[in-house]
mmCIF file of C-alpha atoms in Angstrom:
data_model
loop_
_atom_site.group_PDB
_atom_site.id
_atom_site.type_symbol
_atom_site.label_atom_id
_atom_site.label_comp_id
_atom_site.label_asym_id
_atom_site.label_seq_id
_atom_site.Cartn_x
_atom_site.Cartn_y
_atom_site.Cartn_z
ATOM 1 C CA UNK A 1 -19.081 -2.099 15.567
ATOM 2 C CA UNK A 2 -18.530 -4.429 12.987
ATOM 3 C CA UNK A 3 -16.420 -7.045 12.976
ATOM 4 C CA UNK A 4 -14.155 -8.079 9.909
ATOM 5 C CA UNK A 5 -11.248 -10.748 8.756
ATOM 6 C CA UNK A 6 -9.670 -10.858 6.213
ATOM 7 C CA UNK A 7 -8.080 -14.100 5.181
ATOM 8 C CA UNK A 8 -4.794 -13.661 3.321
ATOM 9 C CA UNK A 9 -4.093 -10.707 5.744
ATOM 10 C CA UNK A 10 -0.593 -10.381 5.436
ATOM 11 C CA UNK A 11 -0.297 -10.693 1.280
ATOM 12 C CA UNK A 12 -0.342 -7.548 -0.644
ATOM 13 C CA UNK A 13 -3.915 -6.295 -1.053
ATOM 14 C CA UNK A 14 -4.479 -7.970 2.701
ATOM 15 C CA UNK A 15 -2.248 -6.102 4.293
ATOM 16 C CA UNK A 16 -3.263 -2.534 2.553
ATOM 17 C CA UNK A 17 -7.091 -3.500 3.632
ATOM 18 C CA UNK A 18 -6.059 -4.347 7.015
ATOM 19 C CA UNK A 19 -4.073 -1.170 7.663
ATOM 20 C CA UNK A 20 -6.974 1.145 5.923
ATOM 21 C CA UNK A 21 -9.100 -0.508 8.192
ATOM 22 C CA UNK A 22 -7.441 0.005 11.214
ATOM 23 C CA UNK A 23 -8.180 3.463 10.929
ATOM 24 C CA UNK A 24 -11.967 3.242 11.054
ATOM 25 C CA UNK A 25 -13.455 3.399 14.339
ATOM 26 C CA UNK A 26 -16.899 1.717 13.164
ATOM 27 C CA UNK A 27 -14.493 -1.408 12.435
ATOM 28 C CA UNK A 28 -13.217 -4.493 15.004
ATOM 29 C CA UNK A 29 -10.453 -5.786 13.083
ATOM 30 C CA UNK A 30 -10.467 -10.008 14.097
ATOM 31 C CA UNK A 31 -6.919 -11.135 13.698
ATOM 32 C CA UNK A 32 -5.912 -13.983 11.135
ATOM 33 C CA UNK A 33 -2.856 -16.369 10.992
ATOM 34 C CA UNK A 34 -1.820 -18.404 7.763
ATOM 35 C CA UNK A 35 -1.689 -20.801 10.249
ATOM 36 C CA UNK A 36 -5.779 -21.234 10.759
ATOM 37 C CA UNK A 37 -5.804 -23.419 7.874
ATOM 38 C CA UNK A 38 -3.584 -25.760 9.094
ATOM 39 C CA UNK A 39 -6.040 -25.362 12.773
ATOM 40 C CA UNK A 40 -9.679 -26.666 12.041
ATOM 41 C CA UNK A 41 -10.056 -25.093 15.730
ATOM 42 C CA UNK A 42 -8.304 -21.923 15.425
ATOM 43 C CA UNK A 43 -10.273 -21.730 11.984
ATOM 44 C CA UNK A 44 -13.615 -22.382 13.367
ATOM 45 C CA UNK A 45 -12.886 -19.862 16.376
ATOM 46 C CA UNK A 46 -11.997 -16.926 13.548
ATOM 47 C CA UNK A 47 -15.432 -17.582 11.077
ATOM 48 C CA UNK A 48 -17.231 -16.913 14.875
ATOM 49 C CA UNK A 49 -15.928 -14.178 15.816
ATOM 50 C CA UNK A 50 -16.577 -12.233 12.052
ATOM 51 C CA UNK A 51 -19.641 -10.206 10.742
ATOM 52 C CA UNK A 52 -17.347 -10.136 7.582
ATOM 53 C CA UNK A 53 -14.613 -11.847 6.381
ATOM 54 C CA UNK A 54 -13.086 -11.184 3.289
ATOM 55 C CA UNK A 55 -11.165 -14.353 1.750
ATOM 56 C CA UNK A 56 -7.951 -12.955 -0.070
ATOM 57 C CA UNK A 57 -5.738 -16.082 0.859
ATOM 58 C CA UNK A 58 -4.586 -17.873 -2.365
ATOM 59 C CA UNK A 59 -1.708 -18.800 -4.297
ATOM 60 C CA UNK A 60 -0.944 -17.122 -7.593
ATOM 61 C CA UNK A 61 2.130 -18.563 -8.603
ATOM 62 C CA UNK A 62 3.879 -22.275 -8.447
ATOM 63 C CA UNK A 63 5.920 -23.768 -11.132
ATOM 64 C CA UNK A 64 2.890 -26.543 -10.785
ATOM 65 C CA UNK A 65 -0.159 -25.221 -11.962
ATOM 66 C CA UNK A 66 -2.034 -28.026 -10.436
ATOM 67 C CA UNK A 67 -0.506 -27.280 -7.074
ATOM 68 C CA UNK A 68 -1.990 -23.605 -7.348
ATOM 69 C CA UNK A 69 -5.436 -24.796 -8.262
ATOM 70 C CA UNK A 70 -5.657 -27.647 -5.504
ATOM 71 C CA UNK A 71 -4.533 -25.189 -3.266
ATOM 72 C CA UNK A 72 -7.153 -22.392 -4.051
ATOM 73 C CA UNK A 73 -10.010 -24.859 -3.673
ATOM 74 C CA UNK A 74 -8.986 -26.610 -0.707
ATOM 75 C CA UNK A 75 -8.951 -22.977 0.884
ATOM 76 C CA UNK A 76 -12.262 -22.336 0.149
ATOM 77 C CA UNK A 77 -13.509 -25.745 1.088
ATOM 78 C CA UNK A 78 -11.840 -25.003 4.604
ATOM 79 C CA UNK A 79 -13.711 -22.147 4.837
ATOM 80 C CA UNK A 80 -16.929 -23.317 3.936
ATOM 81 C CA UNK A 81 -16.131 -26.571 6.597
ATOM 82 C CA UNK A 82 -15.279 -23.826 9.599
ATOM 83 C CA UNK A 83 -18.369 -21.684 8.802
ATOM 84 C CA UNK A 84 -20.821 -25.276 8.571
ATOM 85 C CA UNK A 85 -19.109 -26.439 11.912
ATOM 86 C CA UNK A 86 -19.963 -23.562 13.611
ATOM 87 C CA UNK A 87 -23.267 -22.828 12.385
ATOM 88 C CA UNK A 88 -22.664 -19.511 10.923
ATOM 89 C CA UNK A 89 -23.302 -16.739 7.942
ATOM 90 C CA UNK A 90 -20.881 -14.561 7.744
ATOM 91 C CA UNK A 91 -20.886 -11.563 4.989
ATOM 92 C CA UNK A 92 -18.045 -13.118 3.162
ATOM 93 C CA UNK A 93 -16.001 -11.506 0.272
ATOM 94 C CA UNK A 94 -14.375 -13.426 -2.379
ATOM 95 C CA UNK A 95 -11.154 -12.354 -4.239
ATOM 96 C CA UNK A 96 -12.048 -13.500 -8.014
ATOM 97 C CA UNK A 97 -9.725 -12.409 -10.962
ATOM 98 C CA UNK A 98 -10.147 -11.403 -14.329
ATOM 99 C CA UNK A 99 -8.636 -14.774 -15.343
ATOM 100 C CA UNK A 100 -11.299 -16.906 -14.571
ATOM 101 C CA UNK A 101 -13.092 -16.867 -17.881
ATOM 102 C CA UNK A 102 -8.995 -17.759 -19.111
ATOM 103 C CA UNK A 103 -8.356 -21.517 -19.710
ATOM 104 C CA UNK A 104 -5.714 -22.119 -16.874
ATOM 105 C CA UNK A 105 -6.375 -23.320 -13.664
ATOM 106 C CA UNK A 106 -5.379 -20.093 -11.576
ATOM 107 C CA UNK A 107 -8.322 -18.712 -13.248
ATOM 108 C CA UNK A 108 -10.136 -22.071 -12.906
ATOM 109 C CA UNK A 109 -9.781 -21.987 -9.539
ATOM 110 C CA UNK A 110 -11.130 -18.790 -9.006
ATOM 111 C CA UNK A 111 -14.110 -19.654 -11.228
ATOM 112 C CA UNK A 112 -14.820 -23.098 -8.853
ATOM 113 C CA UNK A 113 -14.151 -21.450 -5.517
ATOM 114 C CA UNK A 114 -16.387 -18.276 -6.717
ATOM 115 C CA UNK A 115 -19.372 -21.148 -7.223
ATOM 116 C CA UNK A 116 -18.606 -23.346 -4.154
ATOM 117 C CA UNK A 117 -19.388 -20.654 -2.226
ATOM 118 C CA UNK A 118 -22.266 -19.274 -4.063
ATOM 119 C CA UNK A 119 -23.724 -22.814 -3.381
ATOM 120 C CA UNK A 120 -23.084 -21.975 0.339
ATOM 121 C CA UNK A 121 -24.502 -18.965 0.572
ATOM 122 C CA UNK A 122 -27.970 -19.961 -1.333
ATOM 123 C CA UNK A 123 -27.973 -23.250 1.091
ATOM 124 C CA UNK A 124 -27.502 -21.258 4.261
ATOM 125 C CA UNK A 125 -29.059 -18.325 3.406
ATOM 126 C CA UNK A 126 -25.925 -16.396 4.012
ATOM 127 C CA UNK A 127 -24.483 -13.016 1.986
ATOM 128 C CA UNK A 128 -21.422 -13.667 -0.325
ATOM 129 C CA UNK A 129 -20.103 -11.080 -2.662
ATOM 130 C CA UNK A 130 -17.647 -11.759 -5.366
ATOM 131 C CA UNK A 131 -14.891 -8.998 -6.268
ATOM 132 C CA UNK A 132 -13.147 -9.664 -9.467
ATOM 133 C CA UNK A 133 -10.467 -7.568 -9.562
ATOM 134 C CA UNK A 134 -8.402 -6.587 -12.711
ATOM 135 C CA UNK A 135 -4.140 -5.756 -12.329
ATOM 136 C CA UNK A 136 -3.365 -4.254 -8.925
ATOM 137 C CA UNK A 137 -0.245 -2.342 -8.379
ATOM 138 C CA UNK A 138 1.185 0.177 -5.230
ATOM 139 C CA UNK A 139 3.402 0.406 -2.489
ATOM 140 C CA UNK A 140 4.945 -2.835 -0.998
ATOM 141 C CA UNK A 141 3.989 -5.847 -3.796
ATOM 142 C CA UNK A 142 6.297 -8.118 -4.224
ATOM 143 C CA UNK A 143 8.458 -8.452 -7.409
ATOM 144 C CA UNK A 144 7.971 -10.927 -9.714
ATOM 145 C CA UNK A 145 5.242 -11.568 -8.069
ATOM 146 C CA UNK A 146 2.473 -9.557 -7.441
ATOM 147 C CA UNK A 147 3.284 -7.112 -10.340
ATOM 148 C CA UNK A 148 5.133 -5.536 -13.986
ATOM 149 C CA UNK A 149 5.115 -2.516 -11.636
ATOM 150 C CA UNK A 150 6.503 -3.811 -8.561
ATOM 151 C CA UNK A 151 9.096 -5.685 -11.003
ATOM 152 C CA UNK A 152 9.898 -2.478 -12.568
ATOM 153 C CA UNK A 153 10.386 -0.533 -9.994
ATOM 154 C CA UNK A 154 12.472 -2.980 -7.914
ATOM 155 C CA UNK A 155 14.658 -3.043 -10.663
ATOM 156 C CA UNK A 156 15.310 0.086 -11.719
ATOM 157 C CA UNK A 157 15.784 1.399 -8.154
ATOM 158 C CA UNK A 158 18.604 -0.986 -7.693
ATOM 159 C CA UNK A 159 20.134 -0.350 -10.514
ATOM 160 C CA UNK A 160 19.030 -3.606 -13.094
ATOM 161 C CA UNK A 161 17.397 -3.012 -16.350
ATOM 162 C CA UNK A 162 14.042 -4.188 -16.675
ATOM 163 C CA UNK A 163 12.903 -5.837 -20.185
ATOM 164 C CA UNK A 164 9.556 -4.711 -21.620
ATOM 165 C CA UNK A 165 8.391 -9.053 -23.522
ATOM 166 C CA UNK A 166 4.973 -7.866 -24.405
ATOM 167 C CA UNK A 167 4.372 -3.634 -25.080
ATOM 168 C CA UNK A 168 0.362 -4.704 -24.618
ATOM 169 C CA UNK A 169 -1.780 -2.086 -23.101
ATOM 170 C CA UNK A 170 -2.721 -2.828 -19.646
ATOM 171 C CA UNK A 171 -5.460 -2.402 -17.196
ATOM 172 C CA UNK A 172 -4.684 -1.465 -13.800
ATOM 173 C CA UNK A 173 -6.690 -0.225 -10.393
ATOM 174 C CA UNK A 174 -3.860 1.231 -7.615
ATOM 175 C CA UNK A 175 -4.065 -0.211 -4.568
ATOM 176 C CA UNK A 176 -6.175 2.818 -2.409
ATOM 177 C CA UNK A 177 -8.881 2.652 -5.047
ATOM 178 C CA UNK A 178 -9.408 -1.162 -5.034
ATOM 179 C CA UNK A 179 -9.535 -0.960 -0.989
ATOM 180 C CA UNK A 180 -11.968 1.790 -1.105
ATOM 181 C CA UNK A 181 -14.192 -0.631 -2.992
ATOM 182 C CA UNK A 182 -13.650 -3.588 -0.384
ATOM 183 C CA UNK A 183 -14.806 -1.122 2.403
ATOM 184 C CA UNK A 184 -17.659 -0.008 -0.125
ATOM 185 C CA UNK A 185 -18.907 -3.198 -0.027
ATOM 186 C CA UNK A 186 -18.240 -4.243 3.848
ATOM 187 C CA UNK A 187 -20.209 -1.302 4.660
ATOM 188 C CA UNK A 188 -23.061 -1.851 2.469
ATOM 189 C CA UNK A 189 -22.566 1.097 0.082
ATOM 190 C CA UNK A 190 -21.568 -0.899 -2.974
ATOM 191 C CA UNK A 191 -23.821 -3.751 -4.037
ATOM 192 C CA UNK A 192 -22.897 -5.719 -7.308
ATOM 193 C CA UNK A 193 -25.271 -7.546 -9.479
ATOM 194 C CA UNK A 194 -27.200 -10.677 -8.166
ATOM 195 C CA UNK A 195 -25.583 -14.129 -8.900
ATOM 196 C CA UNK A 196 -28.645 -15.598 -7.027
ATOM 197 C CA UNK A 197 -31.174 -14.743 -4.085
ATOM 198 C CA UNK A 198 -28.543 -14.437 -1.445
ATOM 199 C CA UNK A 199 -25.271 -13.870 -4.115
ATOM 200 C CA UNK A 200 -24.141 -11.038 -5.839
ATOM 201 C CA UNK A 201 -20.924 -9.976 -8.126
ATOM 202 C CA UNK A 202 -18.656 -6.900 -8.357
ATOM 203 C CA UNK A 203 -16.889 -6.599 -11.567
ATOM 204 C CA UNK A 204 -14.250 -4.198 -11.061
ATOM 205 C CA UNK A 205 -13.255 -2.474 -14.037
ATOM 206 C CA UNK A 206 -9.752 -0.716 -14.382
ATOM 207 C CA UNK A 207 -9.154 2.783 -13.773
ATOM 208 C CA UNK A 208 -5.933 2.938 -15.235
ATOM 209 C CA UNK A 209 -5.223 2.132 -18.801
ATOM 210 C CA UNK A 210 -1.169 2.428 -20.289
ATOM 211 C CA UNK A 211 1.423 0.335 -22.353
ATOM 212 C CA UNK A 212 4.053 -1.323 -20.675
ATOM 213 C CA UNK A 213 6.091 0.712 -22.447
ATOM 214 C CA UNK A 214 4.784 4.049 -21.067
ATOM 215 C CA UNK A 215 5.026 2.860 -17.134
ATOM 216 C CA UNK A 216 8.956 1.807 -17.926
ATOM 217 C CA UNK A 217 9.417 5.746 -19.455
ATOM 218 C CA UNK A 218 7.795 7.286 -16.398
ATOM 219 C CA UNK A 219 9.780 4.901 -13.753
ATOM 220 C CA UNK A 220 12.943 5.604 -15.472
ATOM 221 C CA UNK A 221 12.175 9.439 -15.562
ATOM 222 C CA UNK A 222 11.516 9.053 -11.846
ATOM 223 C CA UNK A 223 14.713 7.744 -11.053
ATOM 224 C CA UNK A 224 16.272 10.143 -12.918
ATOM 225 C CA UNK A 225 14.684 13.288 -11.439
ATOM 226 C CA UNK A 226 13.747 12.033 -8.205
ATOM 227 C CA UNK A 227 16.440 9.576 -7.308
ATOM 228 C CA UNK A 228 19.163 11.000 -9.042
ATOM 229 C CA UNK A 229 17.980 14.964 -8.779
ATOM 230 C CA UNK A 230 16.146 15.019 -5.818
ATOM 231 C CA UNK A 231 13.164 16.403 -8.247
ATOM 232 C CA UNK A 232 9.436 15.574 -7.913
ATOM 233 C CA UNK A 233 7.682 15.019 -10.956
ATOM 234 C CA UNK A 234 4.009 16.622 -11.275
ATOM 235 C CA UNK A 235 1.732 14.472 -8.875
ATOM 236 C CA UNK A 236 -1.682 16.245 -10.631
ATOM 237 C CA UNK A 237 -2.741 13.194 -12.028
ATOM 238 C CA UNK A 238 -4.307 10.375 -10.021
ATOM 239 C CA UNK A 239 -2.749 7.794 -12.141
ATOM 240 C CA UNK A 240 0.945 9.378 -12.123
ATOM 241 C CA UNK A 241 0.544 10.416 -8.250
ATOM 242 C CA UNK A 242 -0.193 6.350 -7.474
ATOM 243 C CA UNK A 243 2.824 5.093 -9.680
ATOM 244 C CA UNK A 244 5.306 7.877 -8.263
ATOM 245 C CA UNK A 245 3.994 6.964 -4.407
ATOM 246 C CA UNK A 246 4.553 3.112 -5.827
ATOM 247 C CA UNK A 247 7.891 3.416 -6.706
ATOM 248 C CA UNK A 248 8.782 5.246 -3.701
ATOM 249 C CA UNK A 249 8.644 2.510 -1.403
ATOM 250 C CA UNK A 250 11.581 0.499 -3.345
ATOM 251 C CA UNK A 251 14.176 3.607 -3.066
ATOM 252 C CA UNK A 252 16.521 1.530 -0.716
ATOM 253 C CA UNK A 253 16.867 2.270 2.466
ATOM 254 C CA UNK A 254 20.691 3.545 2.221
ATOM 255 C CA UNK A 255 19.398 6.389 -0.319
ATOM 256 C CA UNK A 256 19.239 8.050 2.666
ATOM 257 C CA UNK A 257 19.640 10.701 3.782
ATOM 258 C CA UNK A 258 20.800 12.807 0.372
ATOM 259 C CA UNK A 259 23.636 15.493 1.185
ATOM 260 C CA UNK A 260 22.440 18.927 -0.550
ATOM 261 C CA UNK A 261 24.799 21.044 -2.428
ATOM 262 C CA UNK A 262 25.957 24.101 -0.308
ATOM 263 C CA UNK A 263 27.209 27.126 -1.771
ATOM 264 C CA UNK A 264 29.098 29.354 0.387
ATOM 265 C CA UNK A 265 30.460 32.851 -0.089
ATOM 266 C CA UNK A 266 30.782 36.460 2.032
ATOM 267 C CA UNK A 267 27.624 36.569 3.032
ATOM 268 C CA UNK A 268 26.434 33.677 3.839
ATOM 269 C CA UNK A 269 25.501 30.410 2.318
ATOM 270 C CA UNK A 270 22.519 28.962 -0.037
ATOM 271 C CA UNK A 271 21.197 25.722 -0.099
ATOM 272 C CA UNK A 272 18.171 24.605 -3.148
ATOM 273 C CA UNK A 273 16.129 22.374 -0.707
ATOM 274 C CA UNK A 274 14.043 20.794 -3.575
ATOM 275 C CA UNK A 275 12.860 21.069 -6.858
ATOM 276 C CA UNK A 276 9.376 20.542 -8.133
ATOM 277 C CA UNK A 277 7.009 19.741 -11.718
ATOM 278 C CA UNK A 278 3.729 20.152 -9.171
ATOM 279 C CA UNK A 279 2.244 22.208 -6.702
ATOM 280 C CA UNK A 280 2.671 22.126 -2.467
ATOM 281 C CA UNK A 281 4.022 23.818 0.492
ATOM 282 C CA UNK A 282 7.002 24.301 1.937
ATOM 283 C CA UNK A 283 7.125 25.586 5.651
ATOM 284 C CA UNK A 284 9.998 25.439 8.759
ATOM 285 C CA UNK A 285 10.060 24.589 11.982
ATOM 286 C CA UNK A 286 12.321 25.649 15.063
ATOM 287 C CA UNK A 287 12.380 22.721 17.955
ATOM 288 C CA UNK A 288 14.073 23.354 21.060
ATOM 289 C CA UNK A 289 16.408 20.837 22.364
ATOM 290 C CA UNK A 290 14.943 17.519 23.555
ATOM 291 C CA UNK A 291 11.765 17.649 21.683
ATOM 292 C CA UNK A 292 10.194 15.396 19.335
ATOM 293 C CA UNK A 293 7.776 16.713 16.761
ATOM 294 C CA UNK A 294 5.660 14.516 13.938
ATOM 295 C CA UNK A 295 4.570 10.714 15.291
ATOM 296 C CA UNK A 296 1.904 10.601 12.317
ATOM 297 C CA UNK A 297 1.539 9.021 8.919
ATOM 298 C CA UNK A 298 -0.021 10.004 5.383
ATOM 299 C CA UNK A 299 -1.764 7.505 3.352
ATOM 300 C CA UNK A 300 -1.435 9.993 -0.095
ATOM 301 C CA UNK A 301 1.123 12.776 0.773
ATOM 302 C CA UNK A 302 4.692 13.026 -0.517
ATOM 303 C CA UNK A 303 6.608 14.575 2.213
ATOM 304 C CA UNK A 304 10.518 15.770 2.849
ATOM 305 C CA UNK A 305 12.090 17.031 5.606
ATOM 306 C CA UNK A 306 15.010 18.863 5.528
ATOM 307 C CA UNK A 307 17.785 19.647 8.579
ATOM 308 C CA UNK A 308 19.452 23.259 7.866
ATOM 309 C CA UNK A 309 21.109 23.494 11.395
ATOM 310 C CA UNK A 310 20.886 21.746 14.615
ATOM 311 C CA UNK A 311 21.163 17.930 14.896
ATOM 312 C CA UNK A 312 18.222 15.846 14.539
ATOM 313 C CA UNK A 313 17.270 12.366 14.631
ATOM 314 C CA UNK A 314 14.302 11.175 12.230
ATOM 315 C CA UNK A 315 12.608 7.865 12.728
ATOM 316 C CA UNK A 316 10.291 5.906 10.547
ATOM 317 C CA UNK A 317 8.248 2.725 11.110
ATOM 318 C CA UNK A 318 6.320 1.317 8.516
ATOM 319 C CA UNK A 319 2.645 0.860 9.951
ATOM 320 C CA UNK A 320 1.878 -2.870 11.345
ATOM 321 C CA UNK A 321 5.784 -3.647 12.322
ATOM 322 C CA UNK A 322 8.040 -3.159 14.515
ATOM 323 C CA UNK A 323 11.047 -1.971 13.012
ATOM 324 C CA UNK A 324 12.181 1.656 13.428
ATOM 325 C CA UNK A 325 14.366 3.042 10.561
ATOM 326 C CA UNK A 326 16.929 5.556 12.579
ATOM 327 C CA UNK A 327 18.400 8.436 10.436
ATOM 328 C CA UNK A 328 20.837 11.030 12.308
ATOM 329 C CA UNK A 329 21.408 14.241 10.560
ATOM 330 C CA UNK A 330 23.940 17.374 10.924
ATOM 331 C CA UNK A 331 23.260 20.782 9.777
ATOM 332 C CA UNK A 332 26.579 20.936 9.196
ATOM 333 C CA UNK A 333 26.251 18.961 6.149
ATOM 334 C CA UNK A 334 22.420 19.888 5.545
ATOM 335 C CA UNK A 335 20.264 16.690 4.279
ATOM 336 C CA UNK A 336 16.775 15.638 4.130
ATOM 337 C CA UNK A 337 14.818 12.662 4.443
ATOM 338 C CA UNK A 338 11.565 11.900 2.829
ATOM 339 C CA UNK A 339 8.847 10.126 4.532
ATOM 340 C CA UNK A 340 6.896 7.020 2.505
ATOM 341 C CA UNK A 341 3.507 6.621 2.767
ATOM 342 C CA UNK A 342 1.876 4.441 5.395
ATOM 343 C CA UNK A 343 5.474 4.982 7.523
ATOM 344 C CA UNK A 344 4.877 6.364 10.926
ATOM 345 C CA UNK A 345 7.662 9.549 11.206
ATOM 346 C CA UNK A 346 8.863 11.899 13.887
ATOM 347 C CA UNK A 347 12.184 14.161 14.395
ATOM 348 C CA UNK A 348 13.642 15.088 17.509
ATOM 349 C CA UNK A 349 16.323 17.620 18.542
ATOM 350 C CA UNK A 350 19.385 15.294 19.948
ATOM 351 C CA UNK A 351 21.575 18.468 20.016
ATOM 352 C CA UNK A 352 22.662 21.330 22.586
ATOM 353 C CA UNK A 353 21.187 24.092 20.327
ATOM 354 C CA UNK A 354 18.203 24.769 18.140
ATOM 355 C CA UNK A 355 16.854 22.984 15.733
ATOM 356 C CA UNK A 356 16.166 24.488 12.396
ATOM 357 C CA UNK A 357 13.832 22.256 9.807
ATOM 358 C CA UNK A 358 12.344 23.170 6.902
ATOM 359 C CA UNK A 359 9.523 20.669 4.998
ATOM 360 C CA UNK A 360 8.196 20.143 1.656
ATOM 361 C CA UNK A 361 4.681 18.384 1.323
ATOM 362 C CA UNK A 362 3.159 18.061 -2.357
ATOM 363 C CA UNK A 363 -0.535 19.381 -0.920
ATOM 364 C CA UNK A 364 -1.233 22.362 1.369
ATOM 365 C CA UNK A 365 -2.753 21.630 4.841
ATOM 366 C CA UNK A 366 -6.585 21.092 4.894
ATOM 367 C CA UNK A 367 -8.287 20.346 8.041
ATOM 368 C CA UNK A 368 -11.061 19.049 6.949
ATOM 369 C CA UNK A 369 -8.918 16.334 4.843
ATOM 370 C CA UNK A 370 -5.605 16.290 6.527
ATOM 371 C CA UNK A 371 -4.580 12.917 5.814
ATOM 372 C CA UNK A 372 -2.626 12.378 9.089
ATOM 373 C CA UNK A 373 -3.225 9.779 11.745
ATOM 374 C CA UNK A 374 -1.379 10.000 14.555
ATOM 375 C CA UNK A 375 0.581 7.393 16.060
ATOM 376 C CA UNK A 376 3.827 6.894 18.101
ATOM 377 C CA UNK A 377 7.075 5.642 15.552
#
């Protein structure tokens, strides 16, 4: 069992490594506080309890560029100080970034922490690795912050017009494919080039390449179609599949849940449950009164569940907090709900009679890859 940190464990690429790594038995995730830096003993206690720690906390924005750079390196001069008090190597991971070969001091920094603790390593004989990463976008960054995609699709899901300043091409890695290389390199499987004897760096390249332009026209397709239409765009490609499962998670939370059209006549009625530009399966469900079905989560599936008759109450919790989203639907007035990635989800019968469901998921069931981790809302 081996036995990681991560500094920075609640920012944005912390808190997607954290989660992902949660779900690896092989792993014994060590719990970290901002609050260790401002703890020499609650610091020292974390670097000796860790195989691994991967140091993501930093500050990428101030309106004091000076403040960001003294902040960065007193960080990793913390770190260094914990590790020498205690007498131990850790493997540790360093978050680098493109911009260190820029001529600012976020990217100067990066550069000075990135030797600091190369210097460490070769003195104690310790593993570092150095991961500099390129543009990272998916679910849950922060706008104008973290980045043009988050800002994007913050605004155009509430209804503000974004402005494209520079229509640059731009390199991006989504968030699950950056992860998988952090794990890659916990584990061992992913190596680097040496810096020194004991040193070695990971330049990770971008996956993704597209004008700013481009992302605004897909974003502002998807709110059209999906938001506005209750249509989902193809999802065949792994770079329009990441953006669509991005922009997802800023649909507000009163979007839901969506009334469908119902068209009644002599015979019966008719309701279109969904639309679709890709492939996936649609299925139904009878539950009985009293039961609760679901209590999982998907990490890559688009899912929506739909109440035709019966009453129902769906609940989602986003995985790692505590708050549980209640929606309470009629089949009286048939509406659906669809379920974000990394949200924990369940529906239960709260009626008399039975309940009828039906669900739309954008890939058919495979055992052997099911992407579905169980776990109580």
């Amino acid at each position: 069992m081996k036995k990681v940190g991560i500094t920075g464990q609640a920012g944005f690429v912390g808190n997607h490594l954290y989660t992902t790594l949660s779900l690896d038995d092989t792993i014994e995730l060590i719990p970290f506080e901002r609050s260790f830096f401002e703890d020499s003993k609650a610091l020292e206690d974390f670097v000796s309890t860790c195989d691994t720690i991967v140091h993501l906390a930093a500050m990428n924005r101030h309106e004091d560029a000076n403040v960001i750079y003294a902040t960065n390196i007193a960080l990793v001069d913390q770190l260094i100080a914990a590790c020498e008090a205690k007498n131990v190597t850790p493997h540790i991971l360093f978050s680098s970034s493109s911009q260190e070969i820029n001529d600012n001091l976020y990217g100067k920094s990066k550069k000075e922490g990135k030797e600091k603790l190369v210097a460490w390593a070769n003195t104690q004989k310790a593993r570092f690795t150095s991961l500099t990463i390129p543009n990272v976008f998916g679910p849950f960054g922060k706008p104008n912050y973290n980045s043009v995609v988050a800002t994007f699709c913050h605004k155009i899901t509430h209804g503000e017009e974004p402005t494209v300043i520079n229509d640059s091409e731009v390199g991006l890695i989504y968030i699950n494919e950056l992860v998988a290389l952090f794990i890659n390199v916990i584990k061992g499987t992913e190596k680097g080039t040496a810096l020194s004897d004991f040193s070695t760096e990971l330049v990770i390249a971008p996956k993704h390449f597209k004008k700013v332009s481009e992302i605004l026209t897909l974003l502002k397709s998807y709110k059209k179609d999906y938001m506005e239409n209750g249509i989902f765009p193809t999802l065949e490609l792994p770079f329009e599949k990441a953006l669509f499962n991005t922009f997802r998670c800023y649909v507000p939370q009163d979007h839901y849940p969506v009334k469908f059209t119902k068209h009644t006549d002599p015979r019966g009625s008719f309701v279109e449950i969904a639309r679709t530009q890709t492939s996936g399966q649609f299925s139904f469900s009878t539950t009985v009164p009293g039961i609760t079905r679901g209590n999982h989560f998907h990490t890559r599936k688009a899912e929506r569940f739909a109440v035709i008759s019966g009453k129902a109450l769906i609940q989602l919790r986003k995985i790692g907090t505590n708050d549980v989203i209640d929606y309470y639907l009629d089949g009286k007035e048939p509406a659906y709900v669809d379920m974000p990635i990394w949200y924990t989800h369940n529906i239960k019968n709260i009626g008399d009679e039975e309940l009828i469901t039906l669900f739309w998921i954008n890939e058919p069931y495979n055992p052997e890859d099911a992407d579905t981790y169980f776990e109580n809302v």
